[in-house]
Each structure stands twice: as structure tokens, then as C-alpha cells.
Short mmCIF file of C-alpha atoms in Angstrom, two decimals:
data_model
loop_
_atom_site.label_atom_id
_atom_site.label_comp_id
_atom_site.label_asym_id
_atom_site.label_seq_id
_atom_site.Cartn_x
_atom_site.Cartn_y
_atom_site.Cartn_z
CA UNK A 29 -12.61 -16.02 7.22
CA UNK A 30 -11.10 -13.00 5.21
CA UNK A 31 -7.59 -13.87 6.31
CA UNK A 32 -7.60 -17.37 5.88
CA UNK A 33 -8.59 -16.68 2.04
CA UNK A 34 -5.99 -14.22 2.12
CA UNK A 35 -3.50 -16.80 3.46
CA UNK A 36 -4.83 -19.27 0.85
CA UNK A 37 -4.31 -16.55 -1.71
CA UNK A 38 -0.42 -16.31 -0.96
CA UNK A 39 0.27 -19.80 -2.02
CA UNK A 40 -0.12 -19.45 -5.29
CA UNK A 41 3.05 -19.36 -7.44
CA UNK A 42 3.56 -15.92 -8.05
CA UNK A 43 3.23 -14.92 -4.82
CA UNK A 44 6.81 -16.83 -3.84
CA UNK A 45 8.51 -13.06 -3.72
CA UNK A 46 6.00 -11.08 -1.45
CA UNK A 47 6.69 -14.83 0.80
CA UNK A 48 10.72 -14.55 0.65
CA UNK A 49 10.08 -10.81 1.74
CA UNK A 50 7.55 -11.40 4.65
CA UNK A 51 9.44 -14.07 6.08
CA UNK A 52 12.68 -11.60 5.74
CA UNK A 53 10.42 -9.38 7.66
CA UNK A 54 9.81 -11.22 10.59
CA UNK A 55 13.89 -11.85 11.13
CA UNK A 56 14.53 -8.17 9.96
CA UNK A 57 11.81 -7.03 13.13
CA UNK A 58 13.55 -9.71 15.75
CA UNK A 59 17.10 -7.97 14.44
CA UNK A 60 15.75 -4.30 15.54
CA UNK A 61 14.10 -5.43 17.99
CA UNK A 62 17.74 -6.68 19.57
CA UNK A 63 19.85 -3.73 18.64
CA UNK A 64 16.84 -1.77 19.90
CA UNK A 65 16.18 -3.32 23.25
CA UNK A 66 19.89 -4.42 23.77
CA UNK A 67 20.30 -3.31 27.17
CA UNK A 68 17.38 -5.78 27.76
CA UNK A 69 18.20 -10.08 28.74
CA UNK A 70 16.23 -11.04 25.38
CA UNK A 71 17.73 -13.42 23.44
CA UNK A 72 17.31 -14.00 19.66
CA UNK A 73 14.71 -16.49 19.98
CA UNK A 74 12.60 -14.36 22.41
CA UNK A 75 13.00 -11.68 19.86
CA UNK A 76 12.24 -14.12 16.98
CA UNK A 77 8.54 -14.95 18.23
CA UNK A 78 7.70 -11.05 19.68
CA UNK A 79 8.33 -10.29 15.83
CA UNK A 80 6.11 -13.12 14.91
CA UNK A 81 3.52 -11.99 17.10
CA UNK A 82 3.61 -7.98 15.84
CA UNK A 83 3.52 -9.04 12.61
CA UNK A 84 0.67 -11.26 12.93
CA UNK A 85 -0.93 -8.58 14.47
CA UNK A 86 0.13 -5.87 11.96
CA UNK A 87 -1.56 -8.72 9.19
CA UNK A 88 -4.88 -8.80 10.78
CA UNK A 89 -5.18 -5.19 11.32
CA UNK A 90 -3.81 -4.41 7.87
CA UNK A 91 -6.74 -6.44 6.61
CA UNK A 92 -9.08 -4.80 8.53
CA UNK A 93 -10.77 -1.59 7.44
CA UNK A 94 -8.61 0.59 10.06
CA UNK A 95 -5.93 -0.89 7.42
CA UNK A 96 -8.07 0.92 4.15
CA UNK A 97 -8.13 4.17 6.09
CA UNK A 98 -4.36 4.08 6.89
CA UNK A 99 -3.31 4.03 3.05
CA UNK A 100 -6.06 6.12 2.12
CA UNK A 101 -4.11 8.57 4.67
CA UNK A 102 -1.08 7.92 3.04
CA UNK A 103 -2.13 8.76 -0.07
CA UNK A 104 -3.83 11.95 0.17
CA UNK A 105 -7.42 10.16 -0.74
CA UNK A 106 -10.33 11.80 0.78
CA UNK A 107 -14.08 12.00 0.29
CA UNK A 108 -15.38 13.75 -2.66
CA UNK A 109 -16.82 16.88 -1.66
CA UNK A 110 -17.18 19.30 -4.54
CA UNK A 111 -20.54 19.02 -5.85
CA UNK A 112 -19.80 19.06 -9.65
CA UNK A 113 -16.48 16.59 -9.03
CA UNK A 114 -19.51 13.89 -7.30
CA UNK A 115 -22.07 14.68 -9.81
CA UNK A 116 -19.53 14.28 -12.68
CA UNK A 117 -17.74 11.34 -11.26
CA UNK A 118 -20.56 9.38 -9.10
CA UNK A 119 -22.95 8.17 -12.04
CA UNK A 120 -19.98 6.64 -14.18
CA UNK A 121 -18.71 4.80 -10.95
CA UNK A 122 -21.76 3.65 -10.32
CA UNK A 123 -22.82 2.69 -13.85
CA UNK A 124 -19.17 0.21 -14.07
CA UNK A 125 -20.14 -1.31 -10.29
CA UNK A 126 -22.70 -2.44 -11.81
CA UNK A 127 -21.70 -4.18 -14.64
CA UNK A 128 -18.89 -5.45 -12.43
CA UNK A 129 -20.79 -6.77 -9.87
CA UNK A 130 -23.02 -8.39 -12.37
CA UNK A 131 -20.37 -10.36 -13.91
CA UNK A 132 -19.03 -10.76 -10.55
CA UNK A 133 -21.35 -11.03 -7.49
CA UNK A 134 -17.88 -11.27 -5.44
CA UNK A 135 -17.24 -7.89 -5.21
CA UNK A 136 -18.25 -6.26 -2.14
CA UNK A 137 -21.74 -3.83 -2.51
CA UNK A 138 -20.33 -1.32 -0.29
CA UNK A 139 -17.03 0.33 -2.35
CA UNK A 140 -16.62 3.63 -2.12
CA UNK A 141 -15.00 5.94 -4.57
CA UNK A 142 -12.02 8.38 -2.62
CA UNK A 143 -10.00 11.12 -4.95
CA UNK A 144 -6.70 12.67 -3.86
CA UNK A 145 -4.97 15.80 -5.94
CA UNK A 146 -2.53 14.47 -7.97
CA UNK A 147 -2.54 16.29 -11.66
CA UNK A 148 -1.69 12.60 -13.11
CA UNK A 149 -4.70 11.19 -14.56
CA UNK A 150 -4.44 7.00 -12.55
CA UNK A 151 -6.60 5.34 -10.11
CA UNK A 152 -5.82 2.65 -7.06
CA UNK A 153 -7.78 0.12 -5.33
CA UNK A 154 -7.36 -1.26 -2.05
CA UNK A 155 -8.43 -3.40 0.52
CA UNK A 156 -11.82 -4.90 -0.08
CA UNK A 157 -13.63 -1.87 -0.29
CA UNK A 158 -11.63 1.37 -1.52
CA UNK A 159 -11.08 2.46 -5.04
CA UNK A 160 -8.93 6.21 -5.25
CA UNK A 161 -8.81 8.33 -8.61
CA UNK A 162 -6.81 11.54 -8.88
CA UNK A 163 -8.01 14.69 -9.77
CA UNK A 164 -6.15 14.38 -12.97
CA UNK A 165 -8.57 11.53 -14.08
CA UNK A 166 -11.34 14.04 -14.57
CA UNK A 167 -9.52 15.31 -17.49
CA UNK A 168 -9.90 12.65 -19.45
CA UNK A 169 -13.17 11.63 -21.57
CA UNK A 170 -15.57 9.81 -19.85
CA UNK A 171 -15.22 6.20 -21.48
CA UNK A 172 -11.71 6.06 -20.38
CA UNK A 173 -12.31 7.12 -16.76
CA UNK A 174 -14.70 4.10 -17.42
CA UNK A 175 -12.30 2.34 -18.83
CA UNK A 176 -10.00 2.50 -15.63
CA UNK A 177 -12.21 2.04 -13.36
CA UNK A 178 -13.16 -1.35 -14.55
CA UNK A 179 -9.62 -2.31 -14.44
CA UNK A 180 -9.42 -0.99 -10.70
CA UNK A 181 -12.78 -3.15 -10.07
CA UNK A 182 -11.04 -6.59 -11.51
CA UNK A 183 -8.07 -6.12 -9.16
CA UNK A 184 -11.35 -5.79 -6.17
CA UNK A 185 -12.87 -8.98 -7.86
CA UNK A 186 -9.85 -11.04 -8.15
CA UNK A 187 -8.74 -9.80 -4.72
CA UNK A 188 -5.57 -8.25 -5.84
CA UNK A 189 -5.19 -5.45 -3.31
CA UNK A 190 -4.08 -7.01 0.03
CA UNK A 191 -0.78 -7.43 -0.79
CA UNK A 192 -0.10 -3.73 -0.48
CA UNK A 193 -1.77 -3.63 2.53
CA UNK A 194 -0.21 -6.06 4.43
CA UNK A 195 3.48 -4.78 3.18
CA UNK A 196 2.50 -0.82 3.35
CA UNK A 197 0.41 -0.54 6.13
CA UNK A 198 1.53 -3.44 8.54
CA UNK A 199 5.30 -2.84 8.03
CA UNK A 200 3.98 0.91 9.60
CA UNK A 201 2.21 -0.40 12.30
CA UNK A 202 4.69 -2.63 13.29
CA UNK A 203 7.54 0.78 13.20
CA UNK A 204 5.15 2.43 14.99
CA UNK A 205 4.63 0.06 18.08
CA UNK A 206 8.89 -0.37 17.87
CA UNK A 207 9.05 3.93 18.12
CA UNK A 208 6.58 3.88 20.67
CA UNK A 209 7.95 1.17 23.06
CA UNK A 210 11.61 2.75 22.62
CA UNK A 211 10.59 6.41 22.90
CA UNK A 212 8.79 5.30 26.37
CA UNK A 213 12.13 3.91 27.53
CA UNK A 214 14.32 6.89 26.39
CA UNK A 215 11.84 8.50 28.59
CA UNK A 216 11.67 6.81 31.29
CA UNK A 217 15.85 6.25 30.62
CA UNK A 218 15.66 10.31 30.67
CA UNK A 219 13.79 10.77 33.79
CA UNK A 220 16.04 7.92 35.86
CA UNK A 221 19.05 9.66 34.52
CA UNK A 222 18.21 12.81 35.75
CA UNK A 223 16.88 12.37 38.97
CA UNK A 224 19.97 9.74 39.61
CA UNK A 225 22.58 12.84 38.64
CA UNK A 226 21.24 15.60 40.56
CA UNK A 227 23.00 14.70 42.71
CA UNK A 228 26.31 14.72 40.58
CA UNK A 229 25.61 18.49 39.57
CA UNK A 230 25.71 19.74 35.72
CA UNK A 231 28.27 17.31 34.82
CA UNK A 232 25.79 14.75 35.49
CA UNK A 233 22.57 16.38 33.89
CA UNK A 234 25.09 16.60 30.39
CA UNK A 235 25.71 13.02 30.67
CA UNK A 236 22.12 11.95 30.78
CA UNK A 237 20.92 14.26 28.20
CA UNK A 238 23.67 13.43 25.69
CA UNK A 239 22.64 9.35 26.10
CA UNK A 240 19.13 10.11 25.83
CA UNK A 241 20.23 12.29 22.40
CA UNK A 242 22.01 8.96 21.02
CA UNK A 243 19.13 6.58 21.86
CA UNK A 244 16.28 8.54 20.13
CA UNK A 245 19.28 8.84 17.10
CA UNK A 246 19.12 4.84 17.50
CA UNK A 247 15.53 5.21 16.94
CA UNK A 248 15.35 7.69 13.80
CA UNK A 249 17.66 5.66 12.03
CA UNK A 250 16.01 2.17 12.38
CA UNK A 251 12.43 4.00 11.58
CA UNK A 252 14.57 5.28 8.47
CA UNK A 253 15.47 1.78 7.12
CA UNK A 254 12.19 -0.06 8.11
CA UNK A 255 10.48 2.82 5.56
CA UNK A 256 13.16 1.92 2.88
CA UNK A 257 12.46 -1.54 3.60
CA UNK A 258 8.80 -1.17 3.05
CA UNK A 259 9.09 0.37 -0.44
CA UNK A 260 11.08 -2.57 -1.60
CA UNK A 261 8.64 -4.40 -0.33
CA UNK A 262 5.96 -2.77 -2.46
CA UNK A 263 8.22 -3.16 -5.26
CA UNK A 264 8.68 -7.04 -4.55
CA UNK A 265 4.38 -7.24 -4.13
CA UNK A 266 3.70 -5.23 -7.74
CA UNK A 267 7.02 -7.42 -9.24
CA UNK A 268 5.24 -10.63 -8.50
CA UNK A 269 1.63 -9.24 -9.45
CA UNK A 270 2.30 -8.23 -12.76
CA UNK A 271 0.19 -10.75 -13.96
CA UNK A 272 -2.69 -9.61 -12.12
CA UNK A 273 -2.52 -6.12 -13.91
CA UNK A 274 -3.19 -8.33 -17.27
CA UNK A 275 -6.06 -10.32 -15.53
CA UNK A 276 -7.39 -6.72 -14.92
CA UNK A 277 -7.42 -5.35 -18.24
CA UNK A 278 -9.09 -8.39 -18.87
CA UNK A 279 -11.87 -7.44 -16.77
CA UNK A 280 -12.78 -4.36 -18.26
CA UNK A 281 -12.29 -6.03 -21.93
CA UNK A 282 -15.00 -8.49 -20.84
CA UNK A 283 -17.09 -5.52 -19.46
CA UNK A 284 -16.91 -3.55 -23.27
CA UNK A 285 -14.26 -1.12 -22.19
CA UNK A 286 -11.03 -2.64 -23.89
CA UNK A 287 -10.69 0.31 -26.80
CA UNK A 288 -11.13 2.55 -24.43
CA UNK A 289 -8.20 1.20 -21.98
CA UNK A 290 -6.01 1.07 -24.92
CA UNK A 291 -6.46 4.42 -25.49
CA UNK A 292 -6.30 5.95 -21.87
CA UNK A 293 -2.95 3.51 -21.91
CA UNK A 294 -1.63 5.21 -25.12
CA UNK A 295 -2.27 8.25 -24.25
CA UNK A 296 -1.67 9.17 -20.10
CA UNK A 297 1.55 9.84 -18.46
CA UNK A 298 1.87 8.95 -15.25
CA UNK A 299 5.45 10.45 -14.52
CA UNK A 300 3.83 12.99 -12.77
CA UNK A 301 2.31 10.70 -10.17
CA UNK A 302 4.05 10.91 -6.75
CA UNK A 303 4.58 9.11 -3.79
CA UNK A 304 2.89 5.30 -3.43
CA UNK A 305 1.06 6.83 -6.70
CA UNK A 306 4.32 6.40 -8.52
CA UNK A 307 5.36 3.41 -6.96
CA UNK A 308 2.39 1.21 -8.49
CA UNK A 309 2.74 2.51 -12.01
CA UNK A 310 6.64 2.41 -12.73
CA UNK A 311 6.19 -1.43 -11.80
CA UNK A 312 3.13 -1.92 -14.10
CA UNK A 313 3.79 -3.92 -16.87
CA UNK A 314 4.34 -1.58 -20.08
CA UNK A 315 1.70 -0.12 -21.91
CA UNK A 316 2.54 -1.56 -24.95
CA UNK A 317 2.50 -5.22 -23.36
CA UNK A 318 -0.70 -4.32 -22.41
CA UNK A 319 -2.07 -3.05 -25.34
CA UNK A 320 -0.65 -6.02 -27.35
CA UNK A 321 -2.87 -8.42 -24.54
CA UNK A 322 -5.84 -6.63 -25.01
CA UNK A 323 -5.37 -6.53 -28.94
CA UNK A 324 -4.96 -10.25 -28.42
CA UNK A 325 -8.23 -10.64 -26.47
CA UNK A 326 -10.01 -8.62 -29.55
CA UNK A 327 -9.58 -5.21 -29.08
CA UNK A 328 -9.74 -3.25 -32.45
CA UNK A 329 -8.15 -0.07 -31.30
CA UNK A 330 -5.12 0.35 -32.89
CA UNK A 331 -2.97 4.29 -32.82
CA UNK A 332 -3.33 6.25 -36.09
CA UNK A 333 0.08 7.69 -37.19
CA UNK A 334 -1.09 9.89 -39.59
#
């Protein structure tokens, strides 16, 4: 049921981008998948349906909660342990889940809150069910962490977040099923090779050792370009979902917490975010756009130059 909303979801309008690069995807996988496996009788067409099928594979998982737990890997988020971060953090979560889920009974009960240790105050939700701040956000007053958080629970309620998933973590499944199919045949291609030229002496061993050397160079390069290919991909996903970062200040205006976003926006610098971190907020719209659509909404905040 969840992926046939999420299919439903990727018709609208704005979405056309994240479509031109999925479908790009699928011919991009059936081209390694040839240069990869070219020793092989499959034709393009064969390869053109196996890259189908990964990727509808890599989609479903992606959606699933094994997807959450991948980006949460690749983002450094983890479990709060430190008693005073939890005791600090917990009861202003909690207190903005439920004023979100009150204006919003879509929103799954069962989020849970993940940190990682970036210094940059920001925050990340994903999936259905994950929301990530850094330890940076701490530093901030409490009505602003507020503040972000209910912008992090309107991209949960308008069901934002799968976008990233499906380009992020699918893209990495699917690389990781190519490395592992073509690092079993440079195996097995090592293992025939040698046996077959014992019996040509050294000469022989060289020769099979230096072609098992260029196939596993095949395979860092492609695994290379299919992670380059993913960023762009997250790039293309945030491009066409800038409106949705709009829709989400939105959300925390209509929960009371539009000042306060104003002034976490004119205030934090995320340039010292790293990794997907960085990614999300140097495609966000910019903060004064944002400001200007929550001043438009009502917001009275406005910065004192004096």
C-alpha cells in the first residue's frame, strides 16, 4: 500500500526531474551491467529488464525500514545515549509530535528522534519514521530547536522524505549487488586462471593475476561513477522539492513556531554541515525566500539592525 502511494506521489508535477533521472537510472544500470558482464551472451534488452528488476527491488527495499537504517548509517545518526542530551532533547520532541500529530493524525505514532555529531546546528527526516538532529542543534534556544523540528515533522506529514531514499539508498543497493556479482566472477575468473596456468609455470600465474588486477579496476571505477551519479541524483530530488521546504515552514507556522523559524533561519550557518548533511541544505531554497513566505503567512519577526 505504502509504495503504491509513493508511486501516486511521483506524478505530481514537480516530481518530472526525480522521473527523467530514475528512468536514466534504469538505462544507466543495463549500460554497466553490459560493460560489466561483457564477456557474458546478454544482449541490451536482457540487460534492460535485469536493471528494471534491481531497481524495482532497490525501490521496495529503500521504502522499507532496512532503507531508514541504511541512511541513518550514512549519516552518522545514532541513538541518543547521553542522559542529559535525552532529557534535554526528548520532552521538546515530544511536546511538537504532539501538536503535529494533532493537526495531522497522518503522521506515523512511532518516530523516533536519532542525533549524529555534526557542530552545524540542522535536522533531517526520513523515511516514514526517522527524524536526525545534530549535536550542533543543542546550541541553540529551545523554541528554535522547536521551531525545526516542526518543519522536519511537515516534510513526515506531507510525505516528503522518500525521494531521498529511493535515489540514496536504492542507487547503493543496486552498486552493491553489481560489486558483489562481479567480485564473485573475478574470483571465480582468479581461481580458473590459476589452476588452468599451473601448468604454464610463472609466466602463466602473472598473466592471470594481472587480468584479475584490471577487472576489479573495471569494478572500482563503475562503483566510482554510480556514487557520483547518486549525488546528482539527490541534487535533482531536493531541485524539484523546493517547494516542499515552503509547505514545511508552513507547518510549523500553523503549529505557532513561525518567529521562531525565522530566527533559527537568520541566524544558523550550515556551511559547516558535511556530507548528505550539506547536500540537503545548499539546495534549500534561501533563507531569505523563506523568511519573506513565512512573513507572508503572518509572521511578525522581522531582524533588528540596530
Amino acid at each position: 500500500m505504502y509504495l503504491i502511494n509513493f508511486i501516486k506521489r511521483m506524478s505530481r508535477k514537480s516530481n518530472i526531474p526525480v522521473l527523467i533521472y530514475l528512468a536514466l537510472n534504469v538505462f544507466i544500470i543495463a549500460i554497466i551491467i553490459q560493460v560489466m558482464f561483457s564477456d557474458s551472451q546478454i544482449n541490451f534488452i536482457q540487460s534492460f529488464f535485469l536493471a528494471l528488476a534491481l531497481y524495482a527491488v532497490s525501490m521496495f527495499i529503500a521504502l522499507s525500514p532496512i532503507g531508514e537504517w541504511i541512511l541513518r548509517l550514512q549519516t552518522g545518526c545514532k541513538p541518543i545515549k547521553r542522559v542529559e542530551y535525552s532529557n534535554y532533547i526528548e520532552p521538546l520532541f515530544q511536546e511538537v509530535y504532539t501538536k503535529a500529530r494533532a493537526m495531522d493524525t497522518s503522521i506515523p505514532e512511532d518516530i523516533q528522534l536519532f542525533m549524529n555529531e555534526d557542530e552545524a546546528p540542522n535536522a533531517f527526516a526520513t523515511g516514514r519514521k526517522t527524524i536526525c538532529i545534530t549535536e550542533g542543534l543543542l546550541s541553540v534556544p529551545e523554541s528554535q530547536i522547536k521551531a525545526i523540528l516542526a518543519h522536519e515533522f511537515g516534510h513526515l506529514a506531507h510525505k516528503d522524505t522518500d525521494l531521498i531514499l529511493v535515489v540514496s539508498v536504492g542507487n547503493m543497493i543496486i552498486s552493491g549487488i553489481i560489486i558483489f556479482i562481479r567480485l564473485a566472477i573475478d574470483l571465480f575468473h582468479f581461481i580458473f586462471h590459476t589452476i588452468s596456468s599451473l601448468a604454464g609455470g610463472q609466466e602463466g600465474a602473472i598473466v592471470a593475476l594481472i587480468s584479475t588486477i584490471y577487472h576489479l579496476l573495471i569494478t572500482a571505477v563503475v562503483v566510482s561513477l554510480t556514487k557520483l551519479w547518486t549525488w546528482i541524483g539527490i541534487l535533482f530530488v531536493m531541485k524539484s522539492s523546493r517547494a516542499n521546504e515552503y509547505e514545511a515552514d508552513e507547518f510549523a507556522y500553523r503549529l505557532g513556531y513561525g518567529n521562531d523559524l525565522c530566527i533559527l533561519l537568520d541566524t544558523i550557518d550550515a556551511s559547516g554541515a558535511q556530507g548528505l548533511f550539506a547536500s540537503l541544505s545548499s539546495s534549500h531554497p534561501s533563507k531569505n525566500d523563506r523568511i519573506a513566505r513565512l512573513q507572508n503567512l503572518g509572521a511578525t519577526y522581522q531582524r533588528n539592525f540596530k
